[in-house]
Every structure is written in C-alpha cells, then in structure tokens.
mmCIF file of C-alpha atoms and ligand atoms in Angstrom:
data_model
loop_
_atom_site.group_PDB
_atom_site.id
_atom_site.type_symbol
_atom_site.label_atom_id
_atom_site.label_comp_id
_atom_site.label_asym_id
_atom_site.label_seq_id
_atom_site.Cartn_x
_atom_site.Cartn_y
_atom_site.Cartn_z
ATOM 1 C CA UNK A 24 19.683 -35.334 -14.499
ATOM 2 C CA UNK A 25 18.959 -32.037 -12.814
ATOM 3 C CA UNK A 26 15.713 -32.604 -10.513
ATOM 4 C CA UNK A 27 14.434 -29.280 -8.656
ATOM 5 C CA UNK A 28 14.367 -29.804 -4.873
ATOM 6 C CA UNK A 29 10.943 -28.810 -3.626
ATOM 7 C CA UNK A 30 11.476 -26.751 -0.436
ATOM 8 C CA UNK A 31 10.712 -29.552 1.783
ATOM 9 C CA UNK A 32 10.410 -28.835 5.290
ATOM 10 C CA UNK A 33 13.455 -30.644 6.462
ATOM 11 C CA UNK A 34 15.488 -28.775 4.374
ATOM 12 C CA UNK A 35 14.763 -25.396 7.100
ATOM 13 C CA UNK A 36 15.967 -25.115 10.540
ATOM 14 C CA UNK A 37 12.771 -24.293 11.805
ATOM 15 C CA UNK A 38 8.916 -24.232 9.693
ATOM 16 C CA UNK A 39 9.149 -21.715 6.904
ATOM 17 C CA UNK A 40 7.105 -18.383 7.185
ATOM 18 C CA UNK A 41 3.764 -18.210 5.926
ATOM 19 C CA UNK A 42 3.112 -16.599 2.597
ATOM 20 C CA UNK A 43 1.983 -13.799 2.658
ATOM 21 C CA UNK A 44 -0.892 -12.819 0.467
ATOM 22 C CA UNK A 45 -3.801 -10.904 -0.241
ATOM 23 C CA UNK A 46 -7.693 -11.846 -1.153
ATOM 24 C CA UNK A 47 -9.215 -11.642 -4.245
ATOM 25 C CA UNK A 48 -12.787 -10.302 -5.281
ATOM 26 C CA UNK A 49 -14.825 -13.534 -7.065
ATOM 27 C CA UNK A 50 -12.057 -16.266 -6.484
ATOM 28 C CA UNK A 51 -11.615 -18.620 -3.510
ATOM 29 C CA UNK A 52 -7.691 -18.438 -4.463
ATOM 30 C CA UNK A 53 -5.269 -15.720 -3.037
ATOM 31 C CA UNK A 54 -2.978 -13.201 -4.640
ATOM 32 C CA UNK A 55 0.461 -14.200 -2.768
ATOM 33 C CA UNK A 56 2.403 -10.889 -1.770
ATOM 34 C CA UNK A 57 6.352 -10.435 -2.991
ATOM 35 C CA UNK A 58 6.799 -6.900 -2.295
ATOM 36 C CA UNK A 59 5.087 -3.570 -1.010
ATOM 37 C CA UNK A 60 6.258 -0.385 -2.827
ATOM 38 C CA UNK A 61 4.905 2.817 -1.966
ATOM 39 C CA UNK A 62 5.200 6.353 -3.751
ATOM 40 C CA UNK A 63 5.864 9.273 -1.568
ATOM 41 C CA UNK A 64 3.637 12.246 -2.034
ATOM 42 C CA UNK A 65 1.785 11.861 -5.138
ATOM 43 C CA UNK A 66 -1.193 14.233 -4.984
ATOM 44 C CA UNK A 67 -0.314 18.029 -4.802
ATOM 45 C CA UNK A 68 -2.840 18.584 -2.038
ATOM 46 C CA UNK A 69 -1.061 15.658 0.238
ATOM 47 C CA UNK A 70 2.624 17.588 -0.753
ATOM 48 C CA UNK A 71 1.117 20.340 0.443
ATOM 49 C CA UNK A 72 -0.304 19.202 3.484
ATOM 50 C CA UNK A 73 2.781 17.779 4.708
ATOM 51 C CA UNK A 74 4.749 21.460 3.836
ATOM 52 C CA UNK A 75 6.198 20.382 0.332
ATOM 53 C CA UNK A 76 6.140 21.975 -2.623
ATOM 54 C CA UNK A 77 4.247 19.864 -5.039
ATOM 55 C CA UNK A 78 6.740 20.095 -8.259
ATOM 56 C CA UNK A 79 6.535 17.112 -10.244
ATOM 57 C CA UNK A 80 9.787 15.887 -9.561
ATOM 58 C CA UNK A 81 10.723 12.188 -9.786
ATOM 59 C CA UNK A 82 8.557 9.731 -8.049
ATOM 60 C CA UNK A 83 10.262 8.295 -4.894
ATOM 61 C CA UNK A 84 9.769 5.275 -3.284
ATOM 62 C CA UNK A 85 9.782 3.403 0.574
ATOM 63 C CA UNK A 86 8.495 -0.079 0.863
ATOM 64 C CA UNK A 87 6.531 -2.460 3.809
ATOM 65 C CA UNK A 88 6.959 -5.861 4.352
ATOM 66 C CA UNK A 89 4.934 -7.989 2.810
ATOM 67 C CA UNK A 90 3.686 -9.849 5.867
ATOM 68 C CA UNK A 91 2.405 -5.802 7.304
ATOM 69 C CA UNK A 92 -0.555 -6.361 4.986
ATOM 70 C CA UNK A 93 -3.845 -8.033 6.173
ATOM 71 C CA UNK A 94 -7.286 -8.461 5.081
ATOM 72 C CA UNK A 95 -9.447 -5.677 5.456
ATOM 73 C CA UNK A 96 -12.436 -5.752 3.261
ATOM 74 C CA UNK A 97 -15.538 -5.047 5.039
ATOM 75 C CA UNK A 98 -16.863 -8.502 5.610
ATOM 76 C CA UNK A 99 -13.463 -9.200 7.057
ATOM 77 C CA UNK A 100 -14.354 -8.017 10.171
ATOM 78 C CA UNK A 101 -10.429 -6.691 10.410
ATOM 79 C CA UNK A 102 -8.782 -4.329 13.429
ATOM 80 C CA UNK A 103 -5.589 -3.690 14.585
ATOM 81 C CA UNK A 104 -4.068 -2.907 17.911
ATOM 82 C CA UNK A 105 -2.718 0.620 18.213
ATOM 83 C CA UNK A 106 1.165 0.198 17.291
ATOM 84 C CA UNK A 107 4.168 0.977 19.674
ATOM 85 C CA UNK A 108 6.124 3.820 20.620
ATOM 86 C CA UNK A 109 3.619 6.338 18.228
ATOM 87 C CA UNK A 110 1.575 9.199 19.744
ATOM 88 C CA UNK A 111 0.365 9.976 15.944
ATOM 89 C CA UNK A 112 -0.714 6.864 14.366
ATOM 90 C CA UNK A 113 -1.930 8.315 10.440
ATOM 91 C CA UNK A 114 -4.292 6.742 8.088
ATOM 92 C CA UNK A 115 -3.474 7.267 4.014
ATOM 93 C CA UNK A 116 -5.730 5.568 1.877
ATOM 94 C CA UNK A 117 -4.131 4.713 -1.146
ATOM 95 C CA UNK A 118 -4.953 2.867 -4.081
ATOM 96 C CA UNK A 119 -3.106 -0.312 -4.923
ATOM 97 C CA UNK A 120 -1.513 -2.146 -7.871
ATOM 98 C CA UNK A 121 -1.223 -6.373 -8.196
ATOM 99 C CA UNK A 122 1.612 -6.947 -10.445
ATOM 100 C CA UNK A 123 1.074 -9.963 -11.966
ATOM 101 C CA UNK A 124 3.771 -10.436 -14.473
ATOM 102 C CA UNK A 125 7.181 -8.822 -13.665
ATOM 103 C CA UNK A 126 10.141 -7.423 -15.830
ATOM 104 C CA UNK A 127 12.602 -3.837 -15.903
ATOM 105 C CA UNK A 128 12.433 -1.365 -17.602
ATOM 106 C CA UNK A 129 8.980 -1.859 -18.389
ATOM 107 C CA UNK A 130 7.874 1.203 -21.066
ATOM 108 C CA UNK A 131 5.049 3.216 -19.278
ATOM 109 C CA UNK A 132 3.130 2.248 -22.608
ATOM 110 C CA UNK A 133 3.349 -0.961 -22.028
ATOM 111 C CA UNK A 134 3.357 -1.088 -18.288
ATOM 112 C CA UNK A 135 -0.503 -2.012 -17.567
ATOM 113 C CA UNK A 136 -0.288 -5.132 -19.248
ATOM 114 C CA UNK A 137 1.771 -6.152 -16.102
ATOM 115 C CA UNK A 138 -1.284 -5.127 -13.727
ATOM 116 C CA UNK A 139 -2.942 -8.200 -11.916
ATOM 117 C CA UNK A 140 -5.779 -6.198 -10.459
ATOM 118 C CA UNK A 141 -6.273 -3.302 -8.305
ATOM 119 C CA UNK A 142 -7.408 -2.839 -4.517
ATOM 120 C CA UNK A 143 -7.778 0.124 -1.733
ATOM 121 C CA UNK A 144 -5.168 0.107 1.016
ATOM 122 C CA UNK A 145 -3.759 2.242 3.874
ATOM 123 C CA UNK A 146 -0.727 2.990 4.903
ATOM 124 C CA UNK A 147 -0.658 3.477 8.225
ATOM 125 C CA UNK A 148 2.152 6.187 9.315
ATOM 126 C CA UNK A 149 3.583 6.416 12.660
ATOM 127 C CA UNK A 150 4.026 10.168 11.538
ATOM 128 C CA UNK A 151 6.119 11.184 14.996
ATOM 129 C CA UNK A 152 8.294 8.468 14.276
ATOM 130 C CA UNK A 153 8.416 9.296 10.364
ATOM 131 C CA UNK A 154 8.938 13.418 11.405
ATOM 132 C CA UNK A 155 11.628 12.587 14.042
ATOM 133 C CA UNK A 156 13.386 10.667 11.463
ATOM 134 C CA UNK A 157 13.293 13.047 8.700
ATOM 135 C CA UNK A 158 14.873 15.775 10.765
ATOM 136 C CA UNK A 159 17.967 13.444 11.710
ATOM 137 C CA UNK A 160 18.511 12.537 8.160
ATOM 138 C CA UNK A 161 17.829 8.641 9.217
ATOM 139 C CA UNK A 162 15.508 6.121 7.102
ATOM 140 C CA UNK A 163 11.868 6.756 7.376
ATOM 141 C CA UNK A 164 11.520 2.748 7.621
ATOM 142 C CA UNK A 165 10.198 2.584 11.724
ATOM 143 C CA UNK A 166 7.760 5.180 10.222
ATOM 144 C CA UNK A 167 6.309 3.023 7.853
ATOM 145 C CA UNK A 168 7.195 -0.222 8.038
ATOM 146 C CA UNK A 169 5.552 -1.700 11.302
ATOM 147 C CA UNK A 170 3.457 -4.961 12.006
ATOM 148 C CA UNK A 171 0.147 -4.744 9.897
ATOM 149 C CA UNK A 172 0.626 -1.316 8.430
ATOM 150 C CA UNK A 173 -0.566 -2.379 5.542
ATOM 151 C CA UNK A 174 -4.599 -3.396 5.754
ATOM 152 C CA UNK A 175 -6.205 -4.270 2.136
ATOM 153 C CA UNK A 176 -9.308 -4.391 0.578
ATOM 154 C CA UNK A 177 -10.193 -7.118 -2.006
ATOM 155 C CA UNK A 178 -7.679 -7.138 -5.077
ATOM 156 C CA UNK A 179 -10.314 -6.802 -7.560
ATOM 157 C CA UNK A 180 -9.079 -8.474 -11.158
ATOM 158 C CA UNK A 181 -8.526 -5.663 -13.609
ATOM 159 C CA UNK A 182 -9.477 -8.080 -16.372
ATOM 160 C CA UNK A 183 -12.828 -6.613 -14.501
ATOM 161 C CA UNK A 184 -12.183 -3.149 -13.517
ATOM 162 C CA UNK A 185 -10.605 -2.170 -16.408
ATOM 163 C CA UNK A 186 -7.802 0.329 -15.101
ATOM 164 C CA UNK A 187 -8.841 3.052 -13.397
ATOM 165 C CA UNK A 188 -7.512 6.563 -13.995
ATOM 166 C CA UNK A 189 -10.304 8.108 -12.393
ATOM 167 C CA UNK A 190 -12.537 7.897 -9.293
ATOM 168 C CA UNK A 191 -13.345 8.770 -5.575
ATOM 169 C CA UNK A 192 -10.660 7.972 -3.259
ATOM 170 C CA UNK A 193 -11.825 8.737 0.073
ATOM 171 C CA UNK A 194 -12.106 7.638 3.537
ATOM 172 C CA UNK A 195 -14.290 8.148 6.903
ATOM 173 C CA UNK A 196 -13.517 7.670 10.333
ATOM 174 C CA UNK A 197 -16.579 6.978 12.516
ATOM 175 C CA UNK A 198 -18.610 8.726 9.690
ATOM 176 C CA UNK A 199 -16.834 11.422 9.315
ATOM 177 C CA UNK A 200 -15.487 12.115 6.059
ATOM 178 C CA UNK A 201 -11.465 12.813 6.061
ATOM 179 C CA UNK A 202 -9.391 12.407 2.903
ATOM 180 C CA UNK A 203 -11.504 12.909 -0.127
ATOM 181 C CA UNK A 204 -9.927 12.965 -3.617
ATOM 182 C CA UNK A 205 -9.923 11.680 -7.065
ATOM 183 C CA UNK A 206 -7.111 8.871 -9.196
ATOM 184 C CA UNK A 207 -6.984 11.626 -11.777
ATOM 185 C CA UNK A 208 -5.531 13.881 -9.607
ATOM 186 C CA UNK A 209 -2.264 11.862 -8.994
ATOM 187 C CA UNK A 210 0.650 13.070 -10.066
ATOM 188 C CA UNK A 211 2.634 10.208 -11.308
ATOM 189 C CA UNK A 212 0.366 8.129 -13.127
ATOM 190 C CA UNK A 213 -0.173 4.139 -12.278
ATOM 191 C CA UNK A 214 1.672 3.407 -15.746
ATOM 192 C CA UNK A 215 4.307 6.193 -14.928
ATOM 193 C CA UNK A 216 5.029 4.484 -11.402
ATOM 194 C CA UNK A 217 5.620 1.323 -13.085
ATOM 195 C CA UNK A 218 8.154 1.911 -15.236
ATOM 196 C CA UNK A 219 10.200 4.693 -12.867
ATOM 197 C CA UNK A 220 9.902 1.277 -10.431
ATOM 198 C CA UNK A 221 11.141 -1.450 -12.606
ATOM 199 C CA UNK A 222 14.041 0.931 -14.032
ATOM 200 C CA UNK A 223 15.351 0.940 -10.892
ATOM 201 C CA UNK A 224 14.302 -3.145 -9.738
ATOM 202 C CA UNK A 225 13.024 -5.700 -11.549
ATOM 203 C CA UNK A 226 9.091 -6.129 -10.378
ATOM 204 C CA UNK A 227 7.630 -9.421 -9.850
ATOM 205 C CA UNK A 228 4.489 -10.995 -9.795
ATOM 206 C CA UNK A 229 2.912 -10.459 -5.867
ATOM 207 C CA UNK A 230 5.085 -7.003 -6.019
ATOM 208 C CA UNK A 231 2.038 -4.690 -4.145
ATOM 209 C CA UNK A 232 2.072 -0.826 -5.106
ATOM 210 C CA UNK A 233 0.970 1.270 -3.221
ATOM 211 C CA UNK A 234 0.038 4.796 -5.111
ATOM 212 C CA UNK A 235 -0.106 7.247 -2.817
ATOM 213 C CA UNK A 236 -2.711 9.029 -0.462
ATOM 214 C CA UNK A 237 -4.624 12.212 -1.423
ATOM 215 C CA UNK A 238 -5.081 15.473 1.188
ATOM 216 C CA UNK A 239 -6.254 14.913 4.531
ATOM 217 C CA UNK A 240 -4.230 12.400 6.512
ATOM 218 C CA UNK A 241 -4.884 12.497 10.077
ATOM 219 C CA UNK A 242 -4.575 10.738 13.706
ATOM 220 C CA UNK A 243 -6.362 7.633 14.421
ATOM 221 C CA UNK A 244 -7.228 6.750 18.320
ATOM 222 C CA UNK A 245 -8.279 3.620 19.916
ATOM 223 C CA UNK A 246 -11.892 2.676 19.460
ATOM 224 C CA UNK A 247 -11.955 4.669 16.134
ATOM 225 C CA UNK A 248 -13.964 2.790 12.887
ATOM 226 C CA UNK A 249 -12.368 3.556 9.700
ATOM 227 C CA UNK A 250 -13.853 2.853 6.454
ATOM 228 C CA UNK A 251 -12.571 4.189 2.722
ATOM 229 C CA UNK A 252 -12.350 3.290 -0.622
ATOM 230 C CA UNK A 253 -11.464 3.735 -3.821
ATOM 231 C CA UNK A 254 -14.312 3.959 -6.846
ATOM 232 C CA UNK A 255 -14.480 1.506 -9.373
ATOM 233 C CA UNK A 256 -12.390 -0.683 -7.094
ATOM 234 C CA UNK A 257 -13.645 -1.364 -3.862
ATOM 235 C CA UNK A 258 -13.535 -0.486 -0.143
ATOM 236 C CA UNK A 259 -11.951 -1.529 3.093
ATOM 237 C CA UNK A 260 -13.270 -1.375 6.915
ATOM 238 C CA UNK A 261 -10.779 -1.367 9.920
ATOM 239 C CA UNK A 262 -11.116 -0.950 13.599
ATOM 240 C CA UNK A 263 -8.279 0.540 16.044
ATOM 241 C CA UNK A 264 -8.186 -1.429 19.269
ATOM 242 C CA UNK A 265 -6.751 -0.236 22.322
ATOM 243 C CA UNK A 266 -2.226 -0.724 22.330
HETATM 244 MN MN1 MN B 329 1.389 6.752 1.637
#
C-alpha cells in the first residue's frame, strides 16, 4: 500500500530551509510564501519616470526569492542593512497579491476567486546594478533579487478587504512624502496580471505578486525611516541601517 513519506529530517543531508512566509492581519497563523512575481512598469507615470513609453503593451514579469521577503508591518519593528555592491538602493512600494488557490490559464473573470488576501510591499531595486544590466543585455536578477528585498506589510484577508481597485498607494521617507498614487491608475489590472501569469506558469497557493510601483522611486541612505502604504489594505514601516 502506497504510504506518503513525510519529509523527515533524516531523509536531508543537512536541516531543511525554513519556510518562508508572510504574517497575516487577525490570525496567529502565517501565509507560507511559494513564489514572488513582480510586474515591470505598471503605472504610466513610473514608465515614464524610468524613460519608457507607457503603451500598454503586455505585462512582463521578474521574480524574488521567496526567503527576500520579511515582516515589515509597523509594530514589527523591521530594518534592513544597506545591501552590497549598490550606490542607488530604490524603494517601490507596490501592492501585493496572496494567491491562495492556484491553477493556468486562469480567465481574468474568474481570476480573483484565486486571491488569498492583499498586503503593501517594496521592492527594493539596486537600480545601478538593474541600469548596468539593462545596457549589457544581461538578466536584471542581481537588480532585484537580493537578501530581504522584499519587506511586507500584514497580508490582510480579502474575505475582509474586499478587492481593491482603488486607493492611495504612497510612501514617506523620514516624513517626506515620495511616491504618491492611486490602484486605479495601474495599467494591467490585479485580475489582468493573473491570468497573463498563470498562462505562462501554473500559480500556486503562497505564489506573492507583486503589482507594481507608481511615480516617484528614489534612493534610500543609511539611517533613513521609510513608511508607505496602500489604502484599504494596510501599511508597512522599515528602517535602513548602515552596510
Ligand atoms: Mn517594482
């Protein structure tokens, strides 16, 4: 008789990794992470910023490791150390998307029924790395895809929210306001990014999107407190400590 073998620890060379995973608004239990998928440029103002031309062309996608993202709600207390080898270290505040029950080729109709719950994140760009790599033709990934790139508010449950498809997304840096912009501005709509995704994978539940950051992406220095958030959702709170 077939018996599943639970993944024991003597069945690894050395102790598993630890799951990854993110907290959740109102429940002691975690949302454990799968995946980070992020959308490239999807608010005209950020296209422009960053000396594209804003046509709505098809969504594209770059991902993070799972085990980049941390807790950063604002009773989390949460910094991170300035990264390595960047001399432009860029906050985006994005909104992101819990998928709690996977499939491919989801419809776009049908593609918020697979939504867990919703949270604000960053995604913290080494841009010089990002920009050097663009110009050579190589992957963006070193750009992206760093230790604890990834900080996260509070999933909230969007059995609660509802799904949000407007709403302040914003975010201040010792204060000072810096990216201010609205859900209904994006181009490529939460239900649209699902189903380009899962046409081209299959999403999963603990698959993290991550939606895209409006206009005004800038440095962040050591000592620098950043706070931002996304309305209707919730905010986050991070502090950059010295390399
Ligand atoms: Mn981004």
């Amino acid at each position: 008789m077939y018996a599943p073998r639970l993944p024991m620890s003597r069945d690894y060379l050395m102790p598993p990794p630890p799951t990854p995973s993110a907290a959740v608004d109102g429940d002691a239990r975690r949302f454990a992470l799968r995946r980070v998928l992020c959308v490239g440029r999807n608010y005209a103002a950020h296209a422009r910023e960053m000396g594209q031309d804003p046509a709505r062309e098809p969504p594209f996608f770059f991902a993070k490791p799972a085990d980049a993202v941390f807790d950063a709600q604002p009773s989390a207390d949460a910094s991170v150390a300035y990264p390595p080898l960047t001399e432009n270290l860029h906050h985006e505040i994005e909104l992101a998307v819990a998928i709690g029950s996977g499939g491919r080729e989801i419809p776009s109709a049908q593609a918020l029924d697979h939504v867990f719950g919703y949270a604000p994140a960053l995604d913290l760009t080494r841009r010089d790395l990002q920009k050097a790599a663009k110009a050579k033709g190589h992957p963006w990934e070193f750009g992206k895809a760093f230790d604890r790139s990834a900080p996260l508010g509070a999933l909230v449950p969007a059995a609660r929210s509802g799904h949000p498809t407007r709403g302040r997304v914003w975010l201040e840096v010792n204060g000072e306001l810096r990216q201010e912009g609205d859900l209904s501005e994006l181009i490529w709509s939460v239900a649209e990014v699902i189903a380009e995704l899962s046409a081209s994978i299959a999403l999963a539940p603990g698959d993290l999107i991550l939606t895209g950051t409006p206009a005004g992406v800038g440095p962040l220095v050591p000592g620098d407190e950043v706070r931002g958030g996304v309305e209707g959702v919730g905010d986050l709170a991070l502090k950059i400590r010295g390399g």
